[in-house]
Coordinates of C-alpha atoms in Angstrom, one line a residue:
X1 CA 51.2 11.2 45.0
X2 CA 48.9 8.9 43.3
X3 CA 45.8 9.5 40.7
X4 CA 42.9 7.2 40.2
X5 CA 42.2 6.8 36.1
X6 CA 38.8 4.6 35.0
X7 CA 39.2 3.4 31.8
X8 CA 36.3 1.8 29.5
X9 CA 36.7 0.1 26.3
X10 CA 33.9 -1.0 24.1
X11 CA 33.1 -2.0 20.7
X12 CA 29.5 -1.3 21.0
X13 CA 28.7 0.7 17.4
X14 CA 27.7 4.1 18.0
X15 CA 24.0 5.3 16.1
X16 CA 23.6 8.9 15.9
X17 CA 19.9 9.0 15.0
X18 CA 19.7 12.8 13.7
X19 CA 22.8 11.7 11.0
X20 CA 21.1 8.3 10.1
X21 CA 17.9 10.5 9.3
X22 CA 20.3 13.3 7.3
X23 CA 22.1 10.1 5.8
X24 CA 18.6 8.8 4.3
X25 CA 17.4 11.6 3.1
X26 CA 19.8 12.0 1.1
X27 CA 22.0 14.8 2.2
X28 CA 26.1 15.2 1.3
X29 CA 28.5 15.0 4.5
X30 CA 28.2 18.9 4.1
X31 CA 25.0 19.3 3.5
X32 CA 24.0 17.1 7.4
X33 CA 27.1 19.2 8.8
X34 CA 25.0 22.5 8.0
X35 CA 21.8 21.1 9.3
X36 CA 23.7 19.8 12.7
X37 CA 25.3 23.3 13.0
X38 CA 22.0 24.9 12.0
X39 CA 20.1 22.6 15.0
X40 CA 22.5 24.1 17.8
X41 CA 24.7 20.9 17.8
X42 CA 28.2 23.1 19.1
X43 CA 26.3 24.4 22.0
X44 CA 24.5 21.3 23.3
X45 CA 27.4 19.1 23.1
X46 CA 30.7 21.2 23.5
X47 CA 32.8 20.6 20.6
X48 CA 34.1 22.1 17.8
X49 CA 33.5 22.8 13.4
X50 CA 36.1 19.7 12.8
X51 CA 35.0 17.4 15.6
X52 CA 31.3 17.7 14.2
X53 CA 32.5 17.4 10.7
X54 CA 34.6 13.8 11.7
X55 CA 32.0 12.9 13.7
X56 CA 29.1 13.2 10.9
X57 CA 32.3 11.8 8.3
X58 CA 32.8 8.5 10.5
X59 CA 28.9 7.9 10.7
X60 CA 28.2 8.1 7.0
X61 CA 31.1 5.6 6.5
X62 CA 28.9 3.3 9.0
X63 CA 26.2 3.6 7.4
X64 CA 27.2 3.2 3.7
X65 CA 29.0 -0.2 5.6
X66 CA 25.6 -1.3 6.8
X67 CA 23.6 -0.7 4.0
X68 CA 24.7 -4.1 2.2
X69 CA 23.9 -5.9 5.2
X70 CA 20.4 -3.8 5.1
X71 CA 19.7 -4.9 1.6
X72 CA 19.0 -8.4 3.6
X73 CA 18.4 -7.6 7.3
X74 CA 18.7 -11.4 8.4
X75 CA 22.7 -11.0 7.6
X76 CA 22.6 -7.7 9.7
X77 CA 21.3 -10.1 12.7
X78 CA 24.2 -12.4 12.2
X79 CA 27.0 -10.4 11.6
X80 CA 29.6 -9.7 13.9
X81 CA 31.6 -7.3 12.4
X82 CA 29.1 -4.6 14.2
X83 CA 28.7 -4.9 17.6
X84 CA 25.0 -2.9 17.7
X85 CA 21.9 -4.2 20.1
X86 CA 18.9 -5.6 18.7
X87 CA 16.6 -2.7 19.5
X88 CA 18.9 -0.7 17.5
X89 CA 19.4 -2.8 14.8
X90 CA 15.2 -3.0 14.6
X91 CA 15.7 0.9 14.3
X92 CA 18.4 0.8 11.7
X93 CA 16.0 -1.8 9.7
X94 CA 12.8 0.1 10.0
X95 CA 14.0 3.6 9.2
X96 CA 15.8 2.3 6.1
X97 CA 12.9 0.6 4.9
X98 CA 10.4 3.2 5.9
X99 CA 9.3 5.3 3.2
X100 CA 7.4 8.9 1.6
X101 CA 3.8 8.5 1.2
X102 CA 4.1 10.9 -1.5
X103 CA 6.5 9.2 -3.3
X104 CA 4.6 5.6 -3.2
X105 CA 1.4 7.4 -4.5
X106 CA 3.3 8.7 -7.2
X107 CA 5.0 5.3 -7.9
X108 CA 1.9 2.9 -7.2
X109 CA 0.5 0.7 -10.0
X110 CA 3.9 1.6 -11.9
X111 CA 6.0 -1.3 -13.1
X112 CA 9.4 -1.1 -11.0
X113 CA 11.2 -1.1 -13.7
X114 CA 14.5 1.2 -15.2
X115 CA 12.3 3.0 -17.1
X116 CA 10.1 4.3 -14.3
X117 CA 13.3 4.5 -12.3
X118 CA 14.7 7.3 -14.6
X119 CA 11.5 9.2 -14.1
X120 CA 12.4 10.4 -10.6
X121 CA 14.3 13.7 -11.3
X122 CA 10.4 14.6 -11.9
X123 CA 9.1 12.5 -9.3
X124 CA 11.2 13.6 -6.7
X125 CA 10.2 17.6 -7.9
X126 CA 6.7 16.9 -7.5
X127 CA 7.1 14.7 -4.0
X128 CA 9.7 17.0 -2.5
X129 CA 11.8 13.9 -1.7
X130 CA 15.1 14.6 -2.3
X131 CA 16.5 12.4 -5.2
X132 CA 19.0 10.1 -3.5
X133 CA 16.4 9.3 -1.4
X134 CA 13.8 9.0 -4.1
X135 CA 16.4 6.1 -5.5
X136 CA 16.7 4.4 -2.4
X137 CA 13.1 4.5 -1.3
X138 CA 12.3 3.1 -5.6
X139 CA 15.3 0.1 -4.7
X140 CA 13.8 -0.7 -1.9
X141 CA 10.8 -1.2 -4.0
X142 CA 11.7 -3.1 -5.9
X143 CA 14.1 -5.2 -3.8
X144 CA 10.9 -6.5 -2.1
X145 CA 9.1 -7.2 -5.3
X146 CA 11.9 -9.1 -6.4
X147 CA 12.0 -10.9 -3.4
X148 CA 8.5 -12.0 -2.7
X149 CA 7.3 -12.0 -6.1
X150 CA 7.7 -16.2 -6.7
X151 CA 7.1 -17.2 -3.0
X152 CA 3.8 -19.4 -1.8
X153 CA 1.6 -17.6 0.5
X154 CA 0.6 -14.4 2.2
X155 CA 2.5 -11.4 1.2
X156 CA 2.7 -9.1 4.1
X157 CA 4.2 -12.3 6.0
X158 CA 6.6 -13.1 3.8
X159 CA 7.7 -9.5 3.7
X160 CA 8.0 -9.5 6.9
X161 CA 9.7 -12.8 7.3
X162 CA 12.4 -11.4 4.8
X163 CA 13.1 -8.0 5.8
X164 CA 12.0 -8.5 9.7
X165 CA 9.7 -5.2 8.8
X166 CA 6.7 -4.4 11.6
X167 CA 3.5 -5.7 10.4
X168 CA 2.3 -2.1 9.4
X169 CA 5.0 -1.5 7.1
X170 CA 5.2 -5.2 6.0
X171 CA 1.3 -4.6 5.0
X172 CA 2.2 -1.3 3.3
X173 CA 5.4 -3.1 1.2
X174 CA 2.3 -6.0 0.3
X175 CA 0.0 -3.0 -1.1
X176 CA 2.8 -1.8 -3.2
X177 CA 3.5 -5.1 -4.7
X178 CA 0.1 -6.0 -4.8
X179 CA -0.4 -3.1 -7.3
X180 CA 2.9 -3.8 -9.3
X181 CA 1.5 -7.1 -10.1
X182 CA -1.8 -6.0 -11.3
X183 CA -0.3 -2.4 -12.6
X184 CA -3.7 -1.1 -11.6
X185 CA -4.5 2.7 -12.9
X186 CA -4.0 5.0 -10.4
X187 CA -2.4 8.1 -12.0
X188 CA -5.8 9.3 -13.4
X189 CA -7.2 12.9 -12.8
X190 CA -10.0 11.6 -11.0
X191 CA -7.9 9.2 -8.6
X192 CA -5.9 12.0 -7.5
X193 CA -8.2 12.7 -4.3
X194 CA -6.9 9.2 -3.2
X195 CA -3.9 8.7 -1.0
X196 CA -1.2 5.6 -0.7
X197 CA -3.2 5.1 2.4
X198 CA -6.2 4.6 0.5
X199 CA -5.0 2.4 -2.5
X200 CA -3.3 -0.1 0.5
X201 CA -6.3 -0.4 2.6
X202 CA -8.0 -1.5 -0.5
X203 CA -5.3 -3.9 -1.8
X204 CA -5.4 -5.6 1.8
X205 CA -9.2 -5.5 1.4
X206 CA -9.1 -7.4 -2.4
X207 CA -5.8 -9.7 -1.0
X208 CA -8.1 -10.7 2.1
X209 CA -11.0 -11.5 0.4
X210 CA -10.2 -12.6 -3.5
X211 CA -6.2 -13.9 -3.1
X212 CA -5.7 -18.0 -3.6
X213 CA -4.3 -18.0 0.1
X214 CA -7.9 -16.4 1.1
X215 CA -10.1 -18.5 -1.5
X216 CA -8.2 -21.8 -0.8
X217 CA -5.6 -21.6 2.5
X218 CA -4.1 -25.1 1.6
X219 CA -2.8 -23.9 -1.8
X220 CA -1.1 -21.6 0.0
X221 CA -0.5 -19.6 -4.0
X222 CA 0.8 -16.3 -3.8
X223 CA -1.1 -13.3 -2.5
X224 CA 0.3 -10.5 -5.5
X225 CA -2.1 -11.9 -8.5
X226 CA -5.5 -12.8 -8.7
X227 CA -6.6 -15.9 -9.2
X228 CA -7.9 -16.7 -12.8
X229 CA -10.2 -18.5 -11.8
X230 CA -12.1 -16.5 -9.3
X231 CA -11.9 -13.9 -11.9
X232 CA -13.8 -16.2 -14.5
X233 CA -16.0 -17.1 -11.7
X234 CA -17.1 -13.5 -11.7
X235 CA -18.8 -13.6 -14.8
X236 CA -21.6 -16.0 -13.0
X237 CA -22.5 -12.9 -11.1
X238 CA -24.4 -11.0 -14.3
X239 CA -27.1 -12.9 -13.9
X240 CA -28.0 -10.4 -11.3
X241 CA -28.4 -7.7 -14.0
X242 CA -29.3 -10.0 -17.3
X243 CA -31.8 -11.5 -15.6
X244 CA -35.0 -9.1 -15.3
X245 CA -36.8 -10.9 -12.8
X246 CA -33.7 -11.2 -10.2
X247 CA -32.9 -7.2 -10.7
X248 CA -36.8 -6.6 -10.1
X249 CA -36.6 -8.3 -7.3
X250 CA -33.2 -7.7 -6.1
X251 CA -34.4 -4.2 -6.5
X252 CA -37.7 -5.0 -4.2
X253 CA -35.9 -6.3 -1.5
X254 CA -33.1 -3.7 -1.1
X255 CA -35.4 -0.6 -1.4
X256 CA -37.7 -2.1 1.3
X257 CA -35.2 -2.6 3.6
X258 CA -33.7 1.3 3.0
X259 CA -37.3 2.4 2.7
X260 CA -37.3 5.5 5.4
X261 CA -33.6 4.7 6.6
X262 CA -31.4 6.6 4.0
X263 CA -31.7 10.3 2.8
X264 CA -31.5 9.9 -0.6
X265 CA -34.2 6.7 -1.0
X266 CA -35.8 8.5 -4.0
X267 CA -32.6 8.1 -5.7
X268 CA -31.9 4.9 -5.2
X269 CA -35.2 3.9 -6.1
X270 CA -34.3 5.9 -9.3
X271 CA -31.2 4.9 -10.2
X272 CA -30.8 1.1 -8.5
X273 CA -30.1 -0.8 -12.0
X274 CA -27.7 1.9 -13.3
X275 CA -25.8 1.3 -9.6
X276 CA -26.1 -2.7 -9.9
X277 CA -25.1 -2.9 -12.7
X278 CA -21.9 -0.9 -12.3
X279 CA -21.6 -2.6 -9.4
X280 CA -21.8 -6.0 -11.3
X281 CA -19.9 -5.4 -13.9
X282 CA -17.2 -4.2 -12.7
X283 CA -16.2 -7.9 -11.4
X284 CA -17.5 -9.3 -14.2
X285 CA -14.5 -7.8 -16.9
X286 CA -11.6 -8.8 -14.9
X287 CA -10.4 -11.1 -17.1
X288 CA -9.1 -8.6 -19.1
X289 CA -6.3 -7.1 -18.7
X290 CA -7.0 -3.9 -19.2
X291 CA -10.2 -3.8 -17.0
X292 CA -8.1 -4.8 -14.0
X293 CA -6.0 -2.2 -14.9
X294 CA -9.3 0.2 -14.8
X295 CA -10.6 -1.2 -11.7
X296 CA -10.5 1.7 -9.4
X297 CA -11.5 4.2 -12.6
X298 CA -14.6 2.3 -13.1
X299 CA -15.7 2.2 -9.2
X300 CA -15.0 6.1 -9.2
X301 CA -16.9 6.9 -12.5
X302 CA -19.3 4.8 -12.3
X303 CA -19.9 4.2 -8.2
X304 CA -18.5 7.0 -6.4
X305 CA -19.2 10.1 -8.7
X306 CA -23.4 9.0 -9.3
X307 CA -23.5 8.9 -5.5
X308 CA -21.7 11.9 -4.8
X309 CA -23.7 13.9 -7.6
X310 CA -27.1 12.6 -5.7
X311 CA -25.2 13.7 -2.6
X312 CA -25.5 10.6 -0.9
X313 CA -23.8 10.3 3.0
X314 CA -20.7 8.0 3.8
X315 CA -23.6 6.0 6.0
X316 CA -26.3 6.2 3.2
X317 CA -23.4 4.0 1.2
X318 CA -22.4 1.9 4.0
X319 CA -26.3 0.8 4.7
X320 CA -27.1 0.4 0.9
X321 CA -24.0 -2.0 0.5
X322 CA -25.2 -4.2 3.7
X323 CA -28.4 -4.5 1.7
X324 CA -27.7 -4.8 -1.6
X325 CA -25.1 -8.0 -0.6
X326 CA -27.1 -9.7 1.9
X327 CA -30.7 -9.4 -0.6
X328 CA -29.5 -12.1 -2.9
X329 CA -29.7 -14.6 0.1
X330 CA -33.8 -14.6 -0.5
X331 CA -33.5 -14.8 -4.1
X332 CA -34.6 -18.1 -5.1
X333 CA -33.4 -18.3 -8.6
X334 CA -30.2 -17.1 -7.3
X335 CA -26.9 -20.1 -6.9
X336 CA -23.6 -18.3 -6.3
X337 CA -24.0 -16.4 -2.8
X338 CA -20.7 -17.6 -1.5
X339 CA -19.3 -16.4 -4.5
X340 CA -21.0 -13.1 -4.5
X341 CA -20.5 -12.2 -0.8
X342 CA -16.7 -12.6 -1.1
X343 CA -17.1 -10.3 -4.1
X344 CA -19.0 -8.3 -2.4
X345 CA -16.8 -7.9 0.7
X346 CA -13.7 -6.0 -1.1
X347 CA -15.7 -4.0 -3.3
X348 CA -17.9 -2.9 -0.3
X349 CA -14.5 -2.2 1.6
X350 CA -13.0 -0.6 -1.4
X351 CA -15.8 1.8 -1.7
X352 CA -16.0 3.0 1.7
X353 CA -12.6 3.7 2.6
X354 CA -12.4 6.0 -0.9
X355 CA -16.1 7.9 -0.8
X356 CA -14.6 10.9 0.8
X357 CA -13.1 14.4 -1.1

């Protein structure tokens, strides 16, 4: 009597997705058992209370393995201690990198610092986000700050270069370290109708249009300050308000081009200096310190809330903008258009993606 037996042996390291989740969130080896039990785990699979709690045991031990070798994801690819394949160890990468919206709104414009980290017992109240993960989600943070803070050229590339992140999330670690250079103000009552999603659409908006690697590609600076110099520059810009006749006729051309193609024309015509000049201004004092740090206040209280009180329409802003930056092209007595087109540009972007409730 004979018996046919196949045997296979492998060394391919085994990812259970649904732990690796329960494992970055946060949760004790308990605390994942209960949720496996809870999802119906013994029925779909067949097994038994001890196999699940070994099996969910043996994973976290995997995973607390690979996390050194996630804290630099290049060293995961050359490893060979764990046999995984790439599109796994892309998954691995990405998830642990990935983080809470919540939490980065809370954290944004905050410097990354021990002192903000002990804040997250009330961060992580407020979020939801359990506090293990709240401290790995804050490392991670910072990691990437620490790494990219000194290096020549475009953040989100270097990010990604570094921690082989997708370009979404690369761009999303650059708005985060973007605003802990700059420690703009975002914690205000009156910013709190703006999400993470918002603030990084506008830092890749400023970083596209105002970094060194925008204003001068071959200097190939870094992307997480702004450049002193185009900040200084800025100040040429006020001539648009100081001078009388350019606003008079800055005015004159805008409001002829709007004339009959906005809703609220009457109070533009109104209220056009107050607007250019906030608008103006608010370039103009970035060379302080603490007006960069009041950027986003300043185009709220003095942009957004005016325009919202004269209940103007997301397109009544987006055709006044248009206008208002291409006018100073005919203005003869006018010398810095380059300048104030690049200017322009951000702010115009800034504004549009946060005029909304």
């Amino acid at each position: 009597m004979s018996s046919d037996l196949d045997v296979f042996v492998g060394n391919t390291t085994l990812i259970d997705e649904e732990v690796y989740r329960l494992w970055l969130d946060g949760h004790s080896v308990a605390e994942a058992v209960a949720r496996r039990l809870r999802g119906g785990v013994l029925e779909r699979e067949g097994t038994s209370v001890a196999v699940l709690q070994s099996d969910t045991r043996d994973h976290y031990r995997t995973f607390q393995m690979l996390e050194r070798l996630l804290h630099a994801p290049p060293r995961l690819l050359q490893q060979l201690l764990f046999q995984i394949p790439p599109e796994r160890q892309a998954l691995l990468v990405q998830r642990y990198y990935a983080f809470d919206e919540a939490l980065a709104r809370e954290l944004l414009g905050k410097k990354l610092s021990k002192g903000t980290k002990k804040e997250l017992d009330e961060v992580s109240a407020r979020t939801g986000v359990g506090i293990r993960s709240c401290r790995r989600q804050f490392d991670n943070f910072k990691r990437v700050f620490k790494a990219v803070e000194e290096l020549r050229g475009p953040l989100a590339e270097n990010i990604q270069q570094l921690f082989l992140l997708p370009p979404p999330l690369a761009r999303d670690y650059a708005a985060i370290v973007f605003f802990a250079n700059s420690r703009f103000e975002t914690g205000k009552r009156r910013l709190q109708f703006l999400s993470f999603a918002d603030f990084a659409a506008c830092a890749q908006s400023m970083m596209g249009h105002w970094s060194q690697g925008a204003l001068a590609p071959e200097a190939a600076e870094p992307d997480g300050d702004l450049p002193k110099s185009f900040l200084q520059d800025l100040k040429e810009l006020k001539v648009l308000v100081t001078d009388k006749d350019l606003l008079d006729q800055h005015k004159s051309l805008v409001c002829s081009a709007l004339r009959g193609k906005i809703s609220v024309y009457n109070e533009l015509e109104a209220n056009f200096k107050a607007l250019s000049r906030a608008l103006v201004n608010v370039g103009g004092k970035l060379t302080h310190a603490r007006d960069v740090r009041d950027f986003f206040v300043d185009l709220v209280e003095k942009v957004i809330e005016p325009c919202r009180s004269d209940k103007w329409s997301p397109g009544d802003l987006r055709l006044f903008l248009t206008q208002y930056t291409a006018a100073p092209r005919s203005l003869p007595g006018f010398r810095h258009q380059a300048l104030w087109e690049r200017y322009m540009a951000a702010i115009t972007a800034c504004l549009l993606r946060m005029y909304h409730d």
